[in-house]
Every structure is written in C-alpha cells, then in structure tokens.
C-alpha cells in the first residue's frame, strides 16, 4: 500500500465573523493516491474551493484551519511555518484557478512570469530557465513559443491563457496539482481541450490531481475517483463509475438524477427540493436531512461519519448502524 | 400623505430594528466611532446653544471692556472677572468667541453640504435618467469639478459674486455667497454615485410598469433610487462636511470668507495669529483646537460609516 | 499610439478653450472694464472712445477670439489694482510658486509611496497604525494651521528658520530660484512641508489602498500558489501594479498643488502667484483673476498630457495593436 500523495483527516476550517464563528468545512477526510485524479464535486458554497485552499495553505486570515491534519506523502504540512509552506507551494503542490485572465499579472510578459517561477524553485540560470520555459510552452501546446514567450497576457485568447497558467503551475514539477474550477471561465469548446491537456500533462509528469468542479460531466470524463461535498462536509467518496452508476448517498442520487442524459431514458429531470443551507444555518445531525427523501429516525440528531461501504465511503445512516436515544420526537 | 400599502411597523419596533442592524452593531463595538460621535455632539451642542450658554455675547461690541484685554486663561482680569480660556486684544472672552465662531462655521459647513447634495443628487438623477448627450455633458462638468481644487472654485465664485454685487450688499450677502461657493465646489461626488444607481434602476421592470401606469419618471426615480443611494451619499456627506468646514475656515483665514461682523473659527485664527508671536498664544490655540477637533471627529465618523456600510468588509 | 496622443491633445485644447470662455466672461461681464481703467473724471466721450479701443462694442465671438489670441501670447491687459501689465506680474511671480510646487510634490510623492507601501505590507504593525492615525489627523488639519504651527515652532521658538519670505534668490535668465543660497534653501523648508503635507497624506492613503487591493488580486494569489517569496510579491507584483493609478492621481494632483499654494503663500508671505491671486480676489482685480485661472488650467492640461504619456509607457495593455488571438 503506497503512501498516498495527499491525506486529509478531519479537516476543519473556520472563519470568525461579527456574528460568531462560521465553519466552512467540517471533518473533511479523503486520500489521493500518487498519479490519481480525484474529483471534488458539489454545489457553489459546498466548501470545495476552501478545501483546496486549505491543502495548499492559502486560507486568507481571519479564516484558519481549526482542526484536523493534512499530510503530503506522509509528512504533516498544515502546521508548517510560512516560509516552509512557501517552499512546498509550486514545488510540491501546484494550484490552478478559475479565471486565467486575472491569474496572470497583466504588466509582465508571460516569459518573465514563467522564468520567475522556474528560478524560484530551481538553480537554473536566466538562459537555462528560458529554455525550460520554452519547453513548457511547447508542451502545453502554445504555437510559435519563441515569439509568444515575449507576449503579454492580454495578447492571448482565453484557452491559450489557461494553457500558460497550466505551464506555470507545472513549472516546478509538483507531485499534486489542485485545479479549482479550471474550465468554468472558458468557452465550452475550449473546456474539453483544457481538461484533456490537464489529464495528459499530469499523467506524463506523474502528478496527482485534485479537480474541483461543479460540473459532473467533467468528472465523469476525467476523474478516477470522486468526492461529493455538501454544506462543508463530504457525503460520499468513491470510484467514479461506481458513484455515478450506483450512488449511495441520497444527495448523490439526487445529483445524478438531475443531470440530463442522452442515453434515451426519457424520465423527467429530478430536482432536489429546497436548497443547500447557508453556512450560518447548517441543520443539526446530517446536514442534508431536511431535503432528504429517505430521512428517518437518527438523521435529525446525529451526524453520520464517513464509513466504508462496498468500494466507496459514505456518510449516511442508511448504511451504518445508527444510534438511538429515548424520547426523540419524529 | 401616502396611503400605506402594508401595516407600517410601529415606532418601537422600528427603533428595535435599527438598534439591531449591522450598522448600529458596528457602532456599538467601535470605541473610536463612539468617542468621535461624543466629541462631535458636544461641539455641535455648544454651537447650537451658544446664545444661551456663552458667558458673553462675543460679538456685541458694547459688551466688551478693553481693559480686560489679553487676560490669560483662568486668571483674573483687570476688572475682576475670570475667563476660562482668556480674552483677546479687545477683551472678548475666547470661550464665548469659540462658541459663536463654531456656530458660524457649522452653519456654513452644513448649509453648503446640503446645497452640494441638492445639486449633486438632482444632476445625478438627471444624468442617469436622461442619459445621452445631456448625461454625458453633466458628467463631463462633474469630472472638471472633481479635478479642479475646491478652493479655487470657491474663490472664483466668491470673487465673481463680489464683482457682481454692489459693495453695500457685500457684507449681508457674504455668508450666502460663501455657502454657494463651497457648495458648488463639492457636488460632483454625489452626482457620480447617484447617476450610477439611477442607471442601474432605470432599466428594471418595475420602472417600466410604473411608467405604463402613468407615474412620472422623476417620482419613480426619487422613490426607488434615493433609498438605495442614501448610504453612500451619507458617507460622502460626512467627509464633505469636514472638508467644507476646513474650506470655510481657510477662506475666512485668507480674508475672503465670512464678514468680520460674523467671525467664524477661521477668522478667529486669523486674528489670533497676530498675537501668537508676541506671546498671547491662547487667542490662537483654542479656536484652532476647536476646529481640529471638529474636523477630526467628523472625519472619524465618516471613516467608520464607510467601513460599516461596506458590504465587502465582513 | 499616435491616435491616443492626438486625442489627448484635442481634449486639452477643448479644456483650455472652455476655461478661456469662463475667464473671458469674467472679464467682460463682471464689473466695468472701462470704469476700472479710467478715473472718475473721465467724460462720457472719453469712456466711449476707450470702449471702442478696447473692442467692447464688437460682437461677442470676435471679442472672445481677440481674448484667446491675447491669452496665447500671455497678454491679459493691465492689472486694475497695480496698474502694471498682468503679464509682467505673472512672469515675476511664477518661479516662486512653481519652485515651491515642484519641491513639495516631490517630497509628498517620495515619502508618500514609502509610507504607503510600508503601512500596506505591515498591516497590523504598531508603527503602521500610528502612521495611519497621523494621516487621519493630517486630513483634518487645515494647511494654514500646519504652517502657523511650523512657524511658531521653528521660527519663533527655535529661531532655526525664517518665518516669512523667500530669502535671497538668484536670477537665472527669466527665472529666480532660492535653491542656490542658504537663506533661500532655509526659507523653502517650511513652506514645502506645509504645502506637501496634505498631498503626502493623500498619496500615502492611496498607495496603501491600492497595494492592499493588489495584494488581494488573483494574480497575487496565483503567485503565492507558485511559491513566489512574499518580498517579490510585494515589490515586483503588487507595487508595480499600484504605480499606475498612483502616478495618474499624483500627477493630476499637481494642478491642485498650484492652487493650494494660495494658502501656503499667504501664511508664509511667499511672493508667488497664489498670494497675487488672493489680493486680486479681495480687490476684484479681474484681469489678474482671469490670468491666474488660465495659468492654472494650462498647468493642469500639460500635466494631464504628461500623465497620459506616462500611462502609456507603464501599461502594456494600451500599447500597439493586440495580436490576433490564436486558438
């Protein structure tokens, strides 16, 4: 059993606000094996991006990691000093954000930004770094890299910019790449290209990927395993095929049912009644219970933990022995 | 009187809601804002109640005794009175002078801000609603006002008005002219904000339907745009108030502000400056202190208000 | 690029003409030019002759054109109060004001940027908060009080610096400067500080706000995610992006500095255009007022043009045609 590249245990992130402490993610646990692509999926506000930011140590104050551990290849990284964490960023964990236009500094040529990154993590000289930058640009599919390396970000189209961003994220050969909604800001036609590129590059460089998105279709195409998040918690984690074909958690079932399918089933699209609760008003017990069609005795009072079930893990009382207390009103 | 469309909440409930609101919460938890509000309130009260609480009517020449001139603060004068903050060269009680002076300063300040708001909001509504060339021209003028220093605009208006008004009316018109001059130099910020909000609201459905029902555009804009815009306008107004007070005092200090018969804090400072170098420091210091405290407390309140109303800062 | 500059130039000319219109209107309609130039005993025919000579009976556009032509050559007629050509007064007093304005702007810019960057980076430090509090005080202190305070401290109490005037100045061609003599330099210190103080607080707060904004952007977030050291992020990424709005606004402020000099010059009895202008307002000396207005507008317009050019140099997004986006 090889050490997972990333191992997250009971991670909790809190934000102190004027009206009290907000818990953005609560007891989140999952692993990513070397070279594996884990999709993290859920609605807006479910906590996916926060999880990614927490792993790479970029939660903005006053938010903070309030509990749990993050292990990178077995070493604990969530308690590292600022400088130690900085060395890990880029070199061992890379991150790609949603909007390639705002991710690049508009005043510097992309060559300068690439060389800056390369020189931060290697001992290459200026010319050596430039050669490597050119190689990276070729690898991500930028045509005529010798001229384009001296262009400014605004001189590229959206898809090309995201390729540049990928080149920047991979420049120092990280073991794990966190991609936070990498295609949401792109044209539909370009999205598929970028996802395919991401997958190919990571396979080639041997990097694992944490792919955060709300688009189930992308997950189905690209990921090996998927984690479904709801209201800051993980509802279900498992191999992609299994989670899609045979979802365990009622929320996952609802998600799958709401995706239009081209394979002929002419059922109506199922909508999950209600909306995901705001972080200030998370229901007691299982966060999904007010909307759950299968809600029963323990759900309103006791919070289910992630436990193994067949090939996946699921946090639902339907699958595990549940506690009983006397005198519960239904 | 408009017919209520839903039961209006009682006064008690309204106060309760206001107390609980975000803004009030932020106020209660900001010691700086509370302190600033307190200071400003004291100074304001002093100015408003001046005729009743000032020991002396500072600007009635008949009540002055030259022999009492240059008395130091707290010491006995030649005629046997004690003056809290001393007297000036003419025997005028500095404390009373400050109370009356701040009265004038605040009057000019508040009136000019009201004037600026009136012009700015109206022009902003017009520019946003009418759009097209008129709107563009109005905004261009606003840009020019913003880039020209307020003091220059105020001085020009003042100078021109002086030239246009016959000399015998100069003194009586001075305060009004001053208010207009300062008001004209500070309206653009309001116009910009209001225009922005108007542009947003203009295209909303309820505006269309109200027009179909025959309501005048201006009344619609007034009823719906104005509440949205109150917050930012209030922030701009507080900061502008401090600026207006400083502008007035600067103009009075320069000799082109309020007439000598109605001195403001700026005039008092101008007078006090002469005596600073001969050692009677209190004639300058107390008016100066009053002015700075006034401006500072208003600025602090304005800063706090801006942060409290800013949705981006949690 | 040429189109951009031409457009700026065209705008500049429009602004100057608009200001000229205002100045001219003042000239023509405020007070009576004839009455101001002749004595009380002048007869009606003499006044009519003067009016004819001054072109006061010509149609408005013609008078305006005449005015503009004169203004372009610096010709504004005679000062009502001093009886001397306004042009001479301008030339005599401009160097004093310009020298003061340039020095105080430079002071405000340099110190403002340094303090602004410091307080942005060390957001929660004690020193930073102290500086911010002082800056708030600076906005609440009218500049004449600062001037008076400085005079009291350094001239009256400590006798280190002179309390008024320019000291000894050296003539260089048409220009007079105080920088070449010791008394001149000493005389420059307090007025420069007074005039620059408000500017300083403005620029400092602006730089701080812009830096904080820049430090919140996505490209800074991405740079951090790539492990770029914090120092490089502050100076290479954030500061560089901050410079554009800062330079723009600071530049535009220069015109205001010329106007604010009015107060400083009055406090320090500085023989510049500002004190000249105040006198002209007190005595309704319209030609001087009009000339001053045109001068300030000219400075504004020139600085604006300069800022436009600078903007161009600093922001690559404005330069040249963007290459056709490749797929």
mmCIF file with all atom_site columns, C-alpha atoms in Angstrom, chain A residues 78-187:
data_model
loop_
_atom_site.group_PDB
_atom_site.id
_atom_site.type_symbol
_atom_site.label_atom_id
_atom_site.label_alt_id
_atom_site.label_comp_id
_atom_site.label_asym_id
_atom_site.label_entity_id
_atom_site.label_seq_id
_atom_site.pdbx_PDB_ins_code
_atom_site.Cartn_x
_atom_site.Cartn_y
_atom_site.Cartn_z
_atom_site.occupancy
_atom_site.B_iso_or_equiv
_atom_site.pdbx_formal_charge
_atom_site.auth_seq_id
_atom_site.auth_comp_id
_atom_site.auth_asym_id
_atom_site.auth_atom_id
_atom_site.pdbx_PDB_model_num
ATOM 1   C CA . UNK A 1 78  ? -0.835  22.027 7.928   1.00 0.00 ? 78  UNK A CA 1
ATOM 2   C CA . UNK A 1 79  ? 1.194   23.333 10.846  1.00 0.00 ? 79  UNK A CA 1
ATOM 3   C CA . UNK A 1 80  ? 4.278   24.432 8.925   1.00 0.00 ? 80  UNK A CA 1
ATOM 4   C CA . UNK A 1 81  ? 5.732   27.927 9.198   1.00 0.00 ? 81  UNK A CA 1
ATOM 5   C CA . UNK A 1 82  ? 5.057   30.448 6.463   1.00 0.00 ? 82  UNK A CA 1
ATOM 6   C CA . UNK A 1 83  ? 8.449   30.050 4.859   1.00 0.00 ? 83  UNK A CA 1
ATOM 7   C CA . UNK A 1 84  ? 8.390   26.251 4.953   1.00 0.00 ? 84  UNK A CA 1
ATOM 8   C CA . UNK A 1 85  ? 4.933   26.202 3.387   1.00 0.00 ? 85  UNK A CA 1
ATOM 9   C CA . UNK A 1 86  ? 6.048   28.609 0.705   1.00 0.00 ? 86  UNK A CA 1
ATOM 10  C CA . UNK A 1 87  ? 8.765   26.211 -0.368  1.00 0.00 ? 87  UNK A CA 1
ATOM 11  C CA . UNK A 1 88  ? 6.197   23.478 -0.789  1.00 0.00 ? 88  UNK A CA 1
ATOM 12  C CA . UNK A 1 89  ? 3.912   25.638 -2.879  1.00 0.00 ? 89  UNK A CA 1
ATOM 13  C CA . UNK A 1 90  ? 4.772   25.391 -6.515  1.00 0.00 ? 90  UNK A CA 1
ATOM 14  C CA . UNK A 1 91  ? 7.444   22.802 -5.935  1.00 0.00 ? 91  UNK A CA 1
ATOM 15  C CA . UNK A 1 92  ? 5.370   20.012 -4.436  1.00 0.00 ? 92  UNK A CA 1
ATOM 16  C CA . UNK A 1 93  ? 1.821   21.268 -4.671  1.00 0.00 ? 93  UNK A CA 1
ATOM 17  C CA . UNK A 1 94  ? 0.651   23.377 -7.600  1.00 0.00 ? 94  UNK A CA 1
ATOM 18  C CA . UNK A 1 95  ? -2.649  25.187 -7.951  1.00 0.00 ? 95  UNK A CA 1
ATOM 19  C CA . UNK A 1 96  ? -4.645  26.439 -10.900 1.00 0.00 ? 96  UNK A CA 1
ATOM 20  C CA . UNK A 1 97  ? -7.515  28.889 -10.533 1.00 0.00 ? 97  UNK A CA 1
ATOM 21  C CA . UNK A 1 98  ? -10.680 29.557 -12.387 1.00 0.00 ? 98  UNK A CA 1
ATOM 22  C CA . UNK A 1 99  ? -10.049 32.716 -14.366 1.00 0.00 ? 99  UNK A CA 1
ATOM 23  C CA . UNK A 1 100 ? -6.877  32.699 -16.457 1.00 0.00 ? 100 UNK A CA 1
ATOM 24  C CA . UNK A 1 101 ? -7.166  36.375 -17.261 1.00 0.00 ? 101 UNK A CA 1
ATOM 25  C CA . UNK A 1 102 ? -6.964  37.529 -13.683 1.00 0.00 ? 102 UNK A CA 1
ATOM 26  C CA . UNK A 1 103 ? -4.461  34.828 -12.719 1.00 0.00 ? 103 UNK A CA 1
ATOM 27  C CA . UNK A 1 104 ? -1.752  36.434 -14.799 1.00 0.00 ? 104 UNK A CA 1
ATOM 28  C CA . UNK A 1 105 ? -0.144  39.750 -13.962 1.00 0.00 ? 105 UNK A CA 1
ATOM 29  C CA . UNK A 1 106 ? -1.094  41.986 -16.894 1.00 0.00 ? 106 UNK A CA 1
ATOM 30  C CA . UNK A 1 107 ? 2.042   44.067 -16.711 1.00 0.00 ? 107 UNK A CA 1
ATOM 31  C CA . UNK A 1 108 ? 4.596   41.327 -17.185 1.00 0.00 ? 108 UNK A CA 1
ATOM 32  C CA . UNK A 1 109 ? 5.301   39.156 -20.196 1.00 0.00 ? 109 UNK A CA 1
ATOM 33  C CA . UNK A 1 110 ? 4.436   35.523 -19.732 1.00 0.00 ? 110 UNK A CA 1
ATOM 34  C CA . UNK A 1 111 ? 8.079   34.629 -20.264 1.00 0.00 ? 111 UNK A CA 1
ATOM 35  C CA . UNK A 1 112 ? 9.051   36.789 -17.306 1.00 0.00 ? 112 UNK A CA 1
ATOM 36  C CA . UNK A 1 113 ? 6.407   35.164 -15.123 1.00 0.00 ? 113 UNK A CA 1
ATOM 37  C CA . UNK A 1 114 ? 7.496   31.672 -16.169 1.00 0.00 ? 114 UNK A CA 1
ATOM 38  C CA . UNK A 1 115 ? 11.163  32.383 -15.593 1.00 0.00 ? 115 UNK A CA 1
ATOM 39  C CA . UNK A 1 116 ? 10.377  33.892 -12.201 1.00 0.00 ? 116 UNK A CA 1
ATOM 40  C CA . UNK A 1 117 ? 8.635   30.702 -11.145 1.00 0.00 ? 117 UNK A CA 1
ATOM 41  C CA . UNK A 1 118 ? 11.339  28.454 -12.510 1.00 0.00 ? 118 UNK A CA 1
ATOM 42  C CA . UNK A 1 119 ? 14.130  30.381 -10.864 1.00 0.00 ? 119 UNK A CA 1
ATOM 43  C CA . UNK A 1 120 ? 12.335  30.359 -7.531  1.00 0.00 ? 120 UNK A CA 1
ATOM 44  C CA . UNK A 1 121 ? 12.378  26.594 -7.362  1.00 0.00 ? 121 UNK A CA 1
ATOM 45  C CA . UNK A 1 122 ? 15.471  25.591 -9.286  1.00 0.00 ? 122 UNK A CA 1
ATOM 46  C CA . UNK A 1 123 ? 19.033  26.775 -9.553  1.00 0.00 ? 123 UNK A CA 1
ATOM 47  C CA . UNK A 1 124 ? 18.834  27.345 -13.272 1.00 0.00 ? 124 UNK A CA 1
ATOM 48  C CA . UNK A 1 125 ? 20.387  30.445 -14.772 1.00 0.00 ? 125 UNK A CA 1
ATOM 49  C CA . UNK A 1 126 ? 18.408  33.003 -16.713 1.00 0.00 ? 126 UNK A CA 1
ATOM 50  C CA . UNK A 1 127 ? 19.083  31.337 -20.045 1.00 0.00 ? 127 UNK A CA 1
ATOM 51  C CA . UNK A 1 128 ? 18.511  27.870 -18.645 1.00 0.00 ? 128 UNK A CA 1
ATOM 52  C CA . UNK A 1 129 ? 15.229  28.983 -17.188 1.00 0.00 ? 129 UNK A CA 1
ATOM 53  C CA . UNK A 1 130 ? 14.216  30.498 -20.508 1.00 0.00 ? 130 UNK A CA 1
ATOM 54  C CA . UNK A 1 131 ? 14.946  27.245 -22.292 1.00 0.00 ? 131 UNK A CA 1
ATOM 55  C CA . UNK A 1 132 ? 12.816  25.387 -19.827 1.00 0.00 ? 132 UNK A CA 1
ATOM 56  C CA . UNK A 1 133 ? 10.065  27.965 -20.188 1.00 0.00 ? 133 UNK A CA 1
ATOM 57  C CA . UNK A 1 134 ? 10.068  27.445 -23.953 1.00 0.00 ? 134 UNK A CA 1
ATOM 58  C CA . UNK A 1 135 ? 9.883   23.687 -23.458 1.00 0.00 ? 135 UNK A CA 1
ATOM 59  C CA . UNK A 1 136 ? 6.919   24.102 -21.136 1.00 0.00 ? 136 UNK A CA 1
ATOM 60  C CA . UNK A 1 137 ? 5.103   26.325 -23.600 1.00 0.00 ? 137 UNK A CA 1
ATOM 61  C CA . UNK A 1 138 ? 5.582   23.751 -26.316 1.00 0.00 ? 138 UNK A CA 1
ATOM 62  C CA . UNK A 1 139 ? 4.338   21.062 -24.011 1.00 0.00 ? 139 UNK A CA 1
ATOM 63  C CA . UNK A 1 140 ? 1.093   22.870 -23.257 1.00 0.00 ? 140 UNK A CA 1
ATOM 64  C CA . UNK A 1 141 ? 0.527   23.454 -26.928 1.00 0.00 ? 141 UNK A CA 1
ATOM 65  C CA . UNK A 1 142 ? 1.297   27.130 -27.485 1.00 0.00 ? 142 UNK A CA 1
ATOM 66  C CA . UNK A 1 143 ? 2.253   27.584 -31.133 1.00 0.00 ? 143 UNK A CA 1
ATOM 67  C CA . UNK A 1 144 ? 5.384   29.596 -32.011 1.00 0.00 ? 144 UNK A CA 1
ATOM 68  C CA . UNK A 1 145 ? 6.638   29.684 -28.444 1.00 0.00 ? 145 UNK A CA 1
ATOM 69  C CA . UNK A 1 146 ? 9.784   31.669 -29.321 1.00 0.00 ? 146 UNK A CA 1
ATOM 70  C CA . UNK A 1 147 ? 7.734   34.736 -30.185 1.00 0.00 ? 147 UNK A CA 1
ATOM 71  C CA . UNK A 1 148 ? 4.840   34.184 -27.837 1.00 0.00 ? 148 UNK A CA 1
ATOM 72  C CA . UNK A 1 149 ? 7.047   33.891 -24.805 1.00 0.00 ? 149 UNK A CA 1
ATOM 73  C CA . UNK A 1 150 ? 7.560   37.639 -25.003 1.00 0.00 ? 150 UNK A CA 1
ATOM 74  C CA . UNK A 1 151 ? 3.880   38.446 -25.302 1.00 0.00 ? 151 UNK A CA 1
ATOM 75  C CA . UNK A 1 152 ? 1.692   39.917 -22.593 1.00 0.00 ? 152 UNK A CA 1
ATOM 76  C CA . UNK A 1 153 ? -1.285  38.047 -21.162 1.00 0.00 ? 153 UNK A CA 1
ATOM 77  C CA . UNK A 1 154 ? -3.845  40.241 -22.884 1.00 0.00 ? 154 UNK A CA 1
ATOM 78  C CA . UNK A 1 155 ? -2.455  39.136 -26.212 1.00 0.00 ? 155 UNK A CA 1
ATOM 79  C CA . UNK A 1 156 ? -3.692  35.575 -25.709 1.00 0.00 ? 156 UNK A CA 1
ATOM 80  C CA . UNK A 1 157 ? -7.144  34.094 -26.030 1.00 0.00 ? 157 UNK A CA 1
ATOM 81  C CA . UNK A 1 158 ? -8.846  32.535 -23.009 1.00 0.00 ? 158 UNK A CA 1
ATOM 82  C CA . UNK A 1 159 ? -7.911  28.980 -23.872 1.00 0.00 ? 159 UNK A CA 1
ATOM 83  C CA . UNK A 1 160 ? -4.287  29.870 -24.584 1.00 0.00 ? 160 UNK A CA 1
ATOM 84  C CA . UNK A 1 161 ? -4.087  31.767 -21.319 1.00 0.00 ? 161 UNK A CA 1
ATOM 85  C CA . UNK A 1 162 ? -5.243  28.768 -19.363 1.00 0.00 ? 162 UNK A CA 1
ATOM 86  C CA . UNK A 1 163 ? -2.566  26.724 -21.082 1.00 0.00 ? 163 UNK A CA 1
ATOM 87  C CA . UNK A 1 164 ? 0.000   29.267 -19.941 1.00 0.00 ? 164 UNK A CA 1
ATOM 88  C CA . UNK A 1 165 ? -1.433  29.012 -16.443 1.00 0.00 ? 165 UNK A CA 1
ATOM 89  C CA . UNK A 1 166 ? -1.047  25.245 -16.560 1.00 0.00 ? 166 UNK A CA 1
ATOM 90  C CA . UNK A 1 167 ? 2.542   25.667 -17.699 1.00 0.00 ? 167 UNK A CA 1
ATOM 91  C CA . UNK A 1 168 ? 3.162   27.969 -14.738 1.00 0.00 ? 168 UNK A CA 1
ATOM 92  C CA . UNK A 1 169 ? 1.567   25.587 -12.275 1.00 0.00 ? 169 UNK A CA 1
ATOM 93  C CA . UNK A 1 170 ? 3.595   22.651 -13.546 1.00 0.00 ? 170 UNK A CA 1
ATOM 94  C CA . UNK A 1 171 ? 6.871   24.526 -13.999 1.00 0.00 ? 171 UNK A CA 1
ATOM 95  C CA . UNK A 1 172 ? 8.456   23.166 -10.839 1.00 0.00 ? 172 UNK A CA 1
ATOM 96  C CA . UNK A 1 173 ? 7.158   19.602 -11.305 1.00 0.00 ? 173 UNK A CA 1
ATOM 97  C CA . UNK A 1 174 ? 4.812   19.317 -8.322  1.00 0.00 ? 174 UNK A CA 1
ATOM 98  C CA . UNK A 1 175 ? 3.513   15.962 -7.111  1.00 0.00 ? 175 UNK A CA 1
ATOM 99  C CA . UNK A 1 176 ? -0.018  17.262 -6.638  1.00 0.00 ? 176 UNK A CA 1
ATOM 100 C CA . UNK A 1 177 ? -1.946  19.761 -8.698  1.00 0.00 ? 177 UNK A CA 1
ATOM 101 C CA . UNK A 1 178 ? -5.087  21.355 -7.276  1.00 0.00 ? 178 UNK A CA 1
ATOM 102 C CA . UNK A 1 179 ? -7.297  22.619 -10.092 1.00 0.00 ? 179 UNK A CA 1
ATOM 103 C CA . UNK A 1 180 ? -10.056 24.897 -8.808  1.00 0.00 ? 180 UNK A CA 1
ATOM 104 C CA . UNK A 1 181 ? -12.767 25.150 -11.476 1.00 0.00 ? 181 UNK A CA 1
ATOM 105 C CA . UNK A 1 182 ? -10.165 25.323 -14.268 1.00 0.00 ? 182 UNK A CA 1
ATOM 106 C CA . UNK A 1 183 ? -12.645 25.406 -17.099 1.00 0.00 ? 183 UNK A CA 1
ATOM 107 C CA . UNK A 1 184 ? -15.587 27.337 -15.726 1.00 0.00 ? 184 UNK A CA 1
ATOM 108 C CA . UNK A 1 185 ? -14.461 30.629 -17.220 1.00 0.00 ? 185 UNK A CA 1
ATOM 109 C CA . UNK A 1 186 ? -13.758 29.174 -20.664 1.00 0.00 ? 186 UNK A CA 1
ATOM 110 C CA . UNK A 1 187 ? -15.824 28.610 -23.767 1.00 0.00 ? 187 UNK A CA 1
#
